[in-house]
Short mmCIF file of C-alpha atoms and ligand atoms in Angstrom, two decimals:
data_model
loop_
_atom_site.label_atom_id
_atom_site.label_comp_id
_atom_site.label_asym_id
_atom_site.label_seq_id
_atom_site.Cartn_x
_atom_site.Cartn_y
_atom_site.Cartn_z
CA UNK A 1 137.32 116.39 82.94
CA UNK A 2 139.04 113.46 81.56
CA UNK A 3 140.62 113.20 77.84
CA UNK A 4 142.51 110.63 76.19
CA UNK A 5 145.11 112.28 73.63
CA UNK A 6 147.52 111.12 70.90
CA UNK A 7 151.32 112.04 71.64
CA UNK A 8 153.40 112.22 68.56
CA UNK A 9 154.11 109.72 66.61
CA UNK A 10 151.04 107.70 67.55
CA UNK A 11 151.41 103.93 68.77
CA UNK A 12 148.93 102.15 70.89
CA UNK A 13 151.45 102.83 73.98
CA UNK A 14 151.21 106.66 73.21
CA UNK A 15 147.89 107.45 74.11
CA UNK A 16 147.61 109.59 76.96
CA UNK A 17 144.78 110.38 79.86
CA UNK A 18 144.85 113.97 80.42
CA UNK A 19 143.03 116.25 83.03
CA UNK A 20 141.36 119.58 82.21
CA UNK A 21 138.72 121.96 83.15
CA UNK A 22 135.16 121.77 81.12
CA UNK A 23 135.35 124.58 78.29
CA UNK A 24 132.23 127.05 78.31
CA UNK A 25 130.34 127.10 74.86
CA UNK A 26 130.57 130.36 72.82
CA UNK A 27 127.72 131.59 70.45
CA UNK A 28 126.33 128.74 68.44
CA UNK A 29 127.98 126.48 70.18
CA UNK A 30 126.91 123.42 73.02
CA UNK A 31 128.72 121.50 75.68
CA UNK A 32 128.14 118.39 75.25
CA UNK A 33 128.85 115.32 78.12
CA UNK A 34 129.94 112.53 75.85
CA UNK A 35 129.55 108.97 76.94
CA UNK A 36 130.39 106.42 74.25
CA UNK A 37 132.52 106.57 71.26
CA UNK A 38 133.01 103.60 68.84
CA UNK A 39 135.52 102.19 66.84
CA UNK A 40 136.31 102.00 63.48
CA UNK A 41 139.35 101.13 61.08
CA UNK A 42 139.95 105.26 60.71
CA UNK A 43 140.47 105.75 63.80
CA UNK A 44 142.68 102.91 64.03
CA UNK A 45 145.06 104.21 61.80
CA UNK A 46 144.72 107.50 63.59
CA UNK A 47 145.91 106.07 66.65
CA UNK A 48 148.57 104.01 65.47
CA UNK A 49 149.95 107.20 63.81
CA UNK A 50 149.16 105.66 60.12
CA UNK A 51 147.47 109.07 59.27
CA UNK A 52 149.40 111.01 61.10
CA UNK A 53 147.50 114.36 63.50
CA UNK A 54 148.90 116.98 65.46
CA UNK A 55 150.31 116.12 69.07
CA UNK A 56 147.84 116.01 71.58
CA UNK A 57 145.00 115.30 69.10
CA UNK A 58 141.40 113.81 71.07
CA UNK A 59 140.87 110.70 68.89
CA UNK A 60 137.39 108.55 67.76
CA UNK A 61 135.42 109.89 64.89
CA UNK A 62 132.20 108.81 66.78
CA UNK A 63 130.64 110.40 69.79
CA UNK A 64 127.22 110.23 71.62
CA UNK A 65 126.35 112.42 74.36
CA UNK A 66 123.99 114.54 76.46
CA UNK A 67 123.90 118.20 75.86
CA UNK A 68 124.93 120.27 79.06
CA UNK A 69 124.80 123.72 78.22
CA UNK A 70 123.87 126.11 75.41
CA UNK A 71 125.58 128.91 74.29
CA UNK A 72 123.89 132.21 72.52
CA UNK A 73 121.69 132.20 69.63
CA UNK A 74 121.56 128.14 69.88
CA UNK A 75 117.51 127.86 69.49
CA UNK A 76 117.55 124.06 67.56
CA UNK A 77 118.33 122.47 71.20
CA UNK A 78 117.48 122.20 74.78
CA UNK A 79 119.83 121.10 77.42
CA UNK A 80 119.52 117.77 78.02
CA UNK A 81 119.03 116.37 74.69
CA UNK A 82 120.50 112.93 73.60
CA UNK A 83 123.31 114.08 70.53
CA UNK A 84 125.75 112.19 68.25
CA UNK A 85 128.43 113.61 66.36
CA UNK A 86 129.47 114.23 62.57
CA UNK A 87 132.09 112.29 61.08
CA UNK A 88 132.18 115.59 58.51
CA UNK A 89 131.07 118.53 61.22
CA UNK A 90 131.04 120.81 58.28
CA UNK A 91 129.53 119.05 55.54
CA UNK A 92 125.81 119.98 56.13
CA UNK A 93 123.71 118.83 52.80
CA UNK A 94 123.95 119.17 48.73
CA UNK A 95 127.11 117.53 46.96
CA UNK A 96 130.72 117.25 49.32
CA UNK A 97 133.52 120.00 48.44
CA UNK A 98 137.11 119.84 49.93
CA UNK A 99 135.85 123.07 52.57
CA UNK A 100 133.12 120.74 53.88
CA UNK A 101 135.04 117.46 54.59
CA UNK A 102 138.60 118.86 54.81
CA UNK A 103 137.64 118.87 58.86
CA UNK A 104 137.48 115.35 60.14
CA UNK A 105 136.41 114.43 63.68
CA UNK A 106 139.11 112.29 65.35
CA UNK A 107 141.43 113.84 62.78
CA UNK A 108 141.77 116.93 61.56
CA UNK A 109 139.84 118.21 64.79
CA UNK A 110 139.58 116.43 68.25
CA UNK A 111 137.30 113.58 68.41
CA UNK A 112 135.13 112.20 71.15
CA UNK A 113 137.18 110.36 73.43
CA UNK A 114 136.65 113.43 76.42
CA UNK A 115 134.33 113.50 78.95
CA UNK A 116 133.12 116.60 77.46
CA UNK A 117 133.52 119.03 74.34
CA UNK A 118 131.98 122.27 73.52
CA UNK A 119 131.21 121.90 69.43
CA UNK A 120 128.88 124.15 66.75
CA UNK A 121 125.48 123.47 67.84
CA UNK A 122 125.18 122.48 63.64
CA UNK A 123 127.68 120.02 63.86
CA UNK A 124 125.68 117.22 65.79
CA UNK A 125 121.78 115.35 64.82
CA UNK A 126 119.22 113.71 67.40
CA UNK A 127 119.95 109.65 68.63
CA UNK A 128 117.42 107.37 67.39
CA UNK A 129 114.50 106.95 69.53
CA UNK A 130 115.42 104.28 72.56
CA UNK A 131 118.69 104.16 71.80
CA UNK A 132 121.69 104.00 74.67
CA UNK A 133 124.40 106.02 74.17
CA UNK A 134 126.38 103.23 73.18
CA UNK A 135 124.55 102.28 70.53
CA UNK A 136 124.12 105.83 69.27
CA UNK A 137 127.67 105.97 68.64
CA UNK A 138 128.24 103.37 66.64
CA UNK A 139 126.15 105.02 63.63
CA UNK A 140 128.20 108.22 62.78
CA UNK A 141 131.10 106.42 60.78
CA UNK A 142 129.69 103.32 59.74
CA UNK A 143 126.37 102.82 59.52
CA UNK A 144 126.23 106.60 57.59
CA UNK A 145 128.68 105.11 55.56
CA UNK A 146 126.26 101.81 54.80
CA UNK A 147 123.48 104.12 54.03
CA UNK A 148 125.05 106.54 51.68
CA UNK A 149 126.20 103.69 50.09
CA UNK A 150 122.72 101.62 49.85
CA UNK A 151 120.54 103.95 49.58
CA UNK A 152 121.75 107.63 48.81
CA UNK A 153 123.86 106.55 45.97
CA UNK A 154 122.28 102.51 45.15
CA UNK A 155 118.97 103.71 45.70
CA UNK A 156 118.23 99.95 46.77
CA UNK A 157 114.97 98.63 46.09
CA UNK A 158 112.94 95.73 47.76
CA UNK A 159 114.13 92.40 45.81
CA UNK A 160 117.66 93.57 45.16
CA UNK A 161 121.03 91.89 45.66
CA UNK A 162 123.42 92.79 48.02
CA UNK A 163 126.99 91.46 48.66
CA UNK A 164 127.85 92.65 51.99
CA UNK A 165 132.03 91.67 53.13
CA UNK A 166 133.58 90.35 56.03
CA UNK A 167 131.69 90.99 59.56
CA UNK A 168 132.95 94.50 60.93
CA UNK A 169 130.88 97.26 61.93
CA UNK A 170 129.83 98.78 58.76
CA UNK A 171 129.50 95.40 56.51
CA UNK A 172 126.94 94.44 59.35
CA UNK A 173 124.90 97.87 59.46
CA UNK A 174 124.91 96.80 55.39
CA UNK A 175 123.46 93.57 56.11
CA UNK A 176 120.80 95.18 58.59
CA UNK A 177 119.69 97.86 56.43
CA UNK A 178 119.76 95.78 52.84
CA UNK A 179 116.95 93.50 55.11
CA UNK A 180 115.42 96.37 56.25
CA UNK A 181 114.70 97.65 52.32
CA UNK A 182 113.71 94.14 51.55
CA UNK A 183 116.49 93.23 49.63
CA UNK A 184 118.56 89.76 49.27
CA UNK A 185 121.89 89.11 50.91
CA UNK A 186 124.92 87.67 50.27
CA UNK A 187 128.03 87.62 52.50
CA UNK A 188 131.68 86.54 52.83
CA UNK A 189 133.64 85.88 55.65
CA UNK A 190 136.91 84.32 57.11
CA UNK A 191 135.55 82.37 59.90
CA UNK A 192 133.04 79.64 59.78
CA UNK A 193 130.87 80.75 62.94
CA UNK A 194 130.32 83.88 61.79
CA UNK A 195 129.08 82.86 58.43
CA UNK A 196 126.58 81.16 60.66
CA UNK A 197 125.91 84.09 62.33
CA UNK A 198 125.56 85.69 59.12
CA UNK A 199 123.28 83.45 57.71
CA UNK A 200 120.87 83.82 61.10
CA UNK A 201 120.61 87.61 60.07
CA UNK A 202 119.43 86.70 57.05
CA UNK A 203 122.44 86.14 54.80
CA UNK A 204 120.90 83.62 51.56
CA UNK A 205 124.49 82.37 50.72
CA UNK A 206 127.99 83.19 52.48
CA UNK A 207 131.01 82.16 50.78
CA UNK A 208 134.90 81.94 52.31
CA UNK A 209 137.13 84.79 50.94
CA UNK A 210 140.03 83.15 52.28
CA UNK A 211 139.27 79.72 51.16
CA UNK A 212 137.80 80.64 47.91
CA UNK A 213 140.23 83.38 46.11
CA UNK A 214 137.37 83.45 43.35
CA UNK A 215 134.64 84.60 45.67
CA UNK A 216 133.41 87.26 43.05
CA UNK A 217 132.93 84.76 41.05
CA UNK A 218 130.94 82.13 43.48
CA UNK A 219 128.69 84.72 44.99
CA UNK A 220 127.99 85.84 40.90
CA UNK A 221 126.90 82.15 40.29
CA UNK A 222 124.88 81.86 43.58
CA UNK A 223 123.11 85.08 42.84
CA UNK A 224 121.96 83.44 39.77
CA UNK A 225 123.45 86.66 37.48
CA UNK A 226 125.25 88.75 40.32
CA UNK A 227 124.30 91.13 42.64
CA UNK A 228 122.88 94.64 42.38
CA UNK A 229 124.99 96.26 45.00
CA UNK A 230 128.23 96.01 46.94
CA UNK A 231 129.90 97.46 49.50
CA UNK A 232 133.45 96.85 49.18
CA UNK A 233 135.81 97.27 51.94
CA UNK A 234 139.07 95.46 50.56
CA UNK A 235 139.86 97.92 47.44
CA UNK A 236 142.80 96.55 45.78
CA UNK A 237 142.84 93.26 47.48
CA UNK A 238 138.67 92.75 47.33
CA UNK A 239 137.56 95.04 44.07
CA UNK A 240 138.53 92.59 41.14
CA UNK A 241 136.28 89.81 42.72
CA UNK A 242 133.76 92.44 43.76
CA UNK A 243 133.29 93.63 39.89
CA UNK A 244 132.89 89.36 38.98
CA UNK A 245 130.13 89.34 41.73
CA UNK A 246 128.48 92.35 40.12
CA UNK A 247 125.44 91.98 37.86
CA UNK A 248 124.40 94.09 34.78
CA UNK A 249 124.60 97.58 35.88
CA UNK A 250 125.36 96.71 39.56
CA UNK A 251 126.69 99.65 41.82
CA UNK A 252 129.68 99.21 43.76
CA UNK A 253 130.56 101.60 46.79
CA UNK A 254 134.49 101.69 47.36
CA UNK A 255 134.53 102.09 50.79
CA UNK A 256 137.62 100.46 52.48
CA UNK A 257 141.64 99.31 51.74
CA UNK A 258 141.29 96.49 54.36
CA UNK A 259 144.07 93.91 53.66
CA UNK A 260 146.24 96.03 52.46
CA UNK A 261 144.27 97.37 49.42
CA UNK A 262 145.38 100.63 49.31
CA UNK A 263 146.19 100.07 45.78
CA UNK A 264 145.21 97.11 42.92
CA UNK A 265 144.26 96.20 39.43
CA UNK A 266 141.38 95.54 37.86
CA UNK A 267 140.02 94.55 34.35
CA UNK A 268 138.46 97.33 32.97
CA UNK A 269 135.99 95.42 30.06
CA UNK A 270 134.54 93.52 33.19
CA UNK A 271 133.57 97.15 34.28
CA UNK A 272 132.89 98.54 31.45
CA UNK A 273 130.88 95.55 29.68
CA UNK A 274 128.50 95.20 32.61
CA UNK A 275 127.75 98.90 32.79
CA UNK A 276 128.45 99.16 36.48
CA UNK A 277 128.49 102.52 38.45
CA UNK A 278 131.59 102.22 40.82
CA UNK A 279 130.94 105.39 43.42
CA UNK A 280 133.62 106.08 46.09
CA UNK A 281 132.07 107.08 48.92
CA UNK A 282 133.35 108.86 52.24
CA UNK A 283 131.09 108.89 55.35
CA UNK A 284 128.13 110.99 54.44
CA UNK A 285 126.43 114.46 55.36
CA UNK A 286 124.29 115.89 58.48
CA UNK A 287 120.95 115.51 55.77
CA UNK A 288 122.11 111.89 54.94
CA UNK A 289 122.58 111.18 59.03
CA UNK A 290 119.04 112.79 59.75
CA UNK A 291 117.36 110.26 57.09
CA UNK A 292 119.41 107.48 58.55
CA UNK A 293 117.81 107.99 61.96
CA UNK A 294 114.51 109.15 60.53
CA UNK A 295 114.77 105.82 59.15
CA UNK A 296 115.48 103.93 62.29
CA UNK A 297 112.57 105.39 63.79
CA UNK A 298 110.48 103.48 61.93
CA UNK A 299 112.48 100.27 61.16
CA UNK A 300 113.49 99.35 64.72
CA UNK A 301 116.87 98.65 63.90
CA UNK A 302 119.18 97.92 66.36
CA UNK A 303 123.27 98.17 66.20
CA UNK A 304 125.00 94.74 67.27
CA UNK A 305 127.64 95.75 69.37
CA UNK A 306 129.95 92.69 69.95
CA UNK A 307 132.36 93.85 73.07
CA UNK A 308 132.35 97.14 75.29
CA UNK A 309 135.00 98.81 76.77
CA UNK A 310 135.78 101.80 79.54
CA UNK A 311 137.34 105.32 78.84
CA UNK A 312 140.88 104.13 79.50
CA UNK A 313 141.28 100.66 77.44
CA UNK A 314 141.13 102.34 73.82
CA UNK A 315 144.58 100.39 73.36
CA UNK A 316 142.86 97.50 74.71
CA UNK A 317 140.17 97.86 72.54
CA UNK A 318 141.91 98.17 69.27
CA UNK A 319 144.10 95.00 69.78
CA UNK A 320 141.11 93.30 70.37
CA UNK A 321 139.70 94.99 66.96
CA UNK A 322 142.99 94.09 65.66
CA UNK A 323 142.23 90.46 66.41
CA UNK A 324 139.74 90.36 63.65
CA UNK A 325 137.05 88.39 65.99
CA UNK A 326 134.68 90.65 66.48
CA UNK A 327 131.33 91.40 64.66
CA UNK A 328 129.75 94.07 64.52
CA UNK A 329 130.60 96.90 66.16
CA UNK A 330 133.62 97.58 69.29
CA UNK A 331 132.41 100.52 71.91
CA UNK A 332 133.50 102.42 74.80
CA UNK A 333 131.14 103.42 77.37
CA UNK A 334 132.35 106.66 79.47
N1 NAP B 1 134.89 105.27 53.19
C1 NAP B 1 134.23 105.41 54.33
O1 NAP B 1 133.51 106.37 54.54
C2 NAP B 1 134.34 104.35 55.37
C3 NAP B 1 133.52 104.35 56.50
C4 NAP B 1 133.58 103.26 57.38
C5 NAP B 1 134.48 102.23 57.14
N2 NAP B 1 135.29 102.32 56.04
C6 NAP B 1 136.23 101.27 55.71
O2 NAP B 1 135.54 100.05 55.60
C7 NAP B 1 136.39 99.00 56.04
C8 NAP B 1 135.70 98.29 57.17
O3 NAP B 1 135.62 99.17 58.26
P1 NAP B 1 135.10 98.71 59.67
O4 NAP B 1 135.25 99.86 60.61
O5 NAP B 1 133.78 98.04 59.53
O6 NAP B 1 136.26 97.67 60.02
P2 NAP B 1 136.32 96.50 61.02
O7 NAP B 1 135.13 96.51 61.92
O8 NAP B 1 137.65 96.53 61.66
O9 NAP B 1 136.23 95.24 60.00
C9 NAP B 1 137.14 94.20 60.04
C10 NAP B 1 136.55 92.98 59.34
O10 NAP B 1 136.69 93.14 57.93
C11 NAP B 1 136.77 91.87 57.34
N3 NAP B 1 137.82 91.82 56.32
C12 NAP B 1 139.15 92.04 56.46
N4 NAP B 1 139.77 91.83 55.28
C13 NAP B 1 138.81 91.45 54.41
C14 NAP B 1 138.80 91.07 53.05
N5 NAP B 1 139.93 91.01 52.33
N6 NAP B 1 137.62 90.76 52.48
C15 NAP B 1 136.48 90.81 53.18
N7 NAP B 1 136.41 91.16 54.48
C16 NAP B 1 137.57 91.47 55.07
C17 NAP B 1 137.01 90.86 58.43
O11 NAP B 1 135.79 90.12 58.54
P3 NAP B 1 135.75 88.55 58.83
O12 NAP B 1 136.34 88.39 60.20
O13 NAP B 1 134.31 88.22 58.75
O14 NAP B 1 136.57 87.87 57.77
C18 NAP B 1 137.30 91.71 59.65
O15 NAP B 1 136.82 91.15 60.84
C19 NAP B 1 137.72 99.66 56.43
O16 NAP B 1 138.62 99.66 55.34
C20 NAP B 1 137.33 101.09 56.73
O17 NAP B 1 138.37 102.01 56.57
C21 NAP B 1 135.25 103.35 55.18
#
């Protein structure tokens, strides 16, 4: 079996096929045949040896797959069964600790980019129903990430505001699931097609972050008093205008440093003053991912994967995500 590793110190040149027998899955554990992983801006910085990982570590947070064998006392399964990964393997349900998201998939433990893996039989959920492996793997990460966000901690409701920003994969499973719960959307982007695109999704208003530095305060006066929830993926280059787009006891998920926003400032009294609940959020738990798909079930909804790759053009794949012109989501198909 085939796996792509990282070699010390990361780099987009330094990741490396490797060839090695199939492991055999212990108690509690499965083999699983992965075939798709997705991408996202973690595992980006993974490879490129931003957060740095042991040599030889399997990247790709996300992973779908078909189970192949079943070791003892695994009773929840049956081999053949359509599987996706955790982006937390050991953060089951209640409130996150440091023990339960200390391990990271694609991080702090291999990832998904092998043909197969033997895992705990706990540490996967069920695909949605009619879903291709490609499109199963693009939920793990970021759509999880969308949900918590929305729903676990906004608790959106049908009629609310939502800024969703910029057009990568999990600002886009934002948009889908704000329309799914009824709610209002409002966008920004850098690039005048895909504000069109947006607004054929069902975006109300889009505004240019890049040709309007006081987008915070545009999508606040378009939303007629500001919005009830945002997802913010800039931090310290985004947050300040996210807080002016924010309405009277808004909720704001800190979700991303994009642009450089690993660190900022903001005006506290605007926070303060408009009683908003700021809630940083990291990926989510195996209860949150089974709602999420429960969820699908019944909604239909379906990923928007914008370019696919094969096993060996990760490198390939993140230049292109590099690019900035995709939207949605990036996949390889294995
Ligand atoms: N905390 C978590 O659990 C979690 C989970 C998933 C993702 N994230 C974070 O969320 C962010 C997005 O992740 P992703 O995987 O969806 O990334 P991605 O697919 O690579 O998203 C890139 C897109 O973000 C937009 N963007 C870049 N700078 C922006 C800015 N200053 N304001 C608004 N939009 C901007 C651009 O959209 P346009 O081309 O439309 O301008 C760009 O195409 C990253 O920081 C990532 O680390 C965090």
């Amino acid at each position: 079996m085939k796996s792509i590793k990282i070699k010390r110190p990361g780099g987009l040149e330094n990741l490396i096929v490797t060839e090695q027998d199939a492991p055999k899955p212990g108690k509690g554990e499965i083999l699983v045949r992965w075939h798709a992983t997705s991408l996202n801006f973690h595992d980006y910085l993974v490879a490129k040896g931003l957060i740095p990982v042991f040599d030889n570590r399997i990247p790709m947070s996300d992973g779908a797959g078909e189970i192949l064998a079943l070791g003892e006392n695994v009773s929840e399964w049956e081999v053949g069964d359509k599987v996706m990964s955790l982006f937390f393997p050991n953060w089951m349900d209640g409130l996150p600790s440091l023990k339960k998201t200390m391990p990271i998939s694609g991080e702090t433990l291999d990832g998904y980019l092998t043909e197969m893996s033997v895992i705990s039989a706990n540490s996967v959920t069920a695909i949605p129903k009619g879903y291709s492996f490609a499109e199963a793997a693009t939920l793990p990460c970021a759509c999880l990430t969308a949900w918590r966000g929305l729903v676990v901690e906004g608790k959106i409701k049908a009629g609310d505001k939502v800024l969703i920003e910029g057009t990568g994969g999990m600002s886009i499973f934002g948009l889908q699931l704000a329309k799914a719960a009824g709610a209002r959307i409002f966008a920004t982007t850098s690039n005048s097609e895909k504000a069109e695109r947006l607004k054929d999704l069902g975006a109300e208003a889009v505004v240019n972050y890049k040709e309007d530095p006081k987008w915070g305060k545009t999508i606040n006066r378009l939303s007629k008093g500001g919005v009830d929830h945002v997802l913010d993926v800039g931090g310290g280059s985004t947050m300040a205008q996210s807080i002016e787009a924010t309405g009277m006891c808004g909720h704001i998920s800190s979700i991303g440093i994009l642009s450089g926003g690993r660190k900022g400032e903001i005006t506290f009294p605007k926070l303060f003053f408009k009683h908003i609940r700021l809630t940083g959020i990291a990926v989510g738990s195996k209860k949150m991912q089974e709602e999420m798909v429960a969820a699908i079930n019944v909604n239909g909804m379906k990923p928007i994967i914008d370019k696919s790759f094969g096993f060996e053009e990760l490198a390939a794949a993140f230049a292109y995500q590099e690019s900035g012109k995709h939207f949605g989501k990036i996949v390889l198909e294995y």
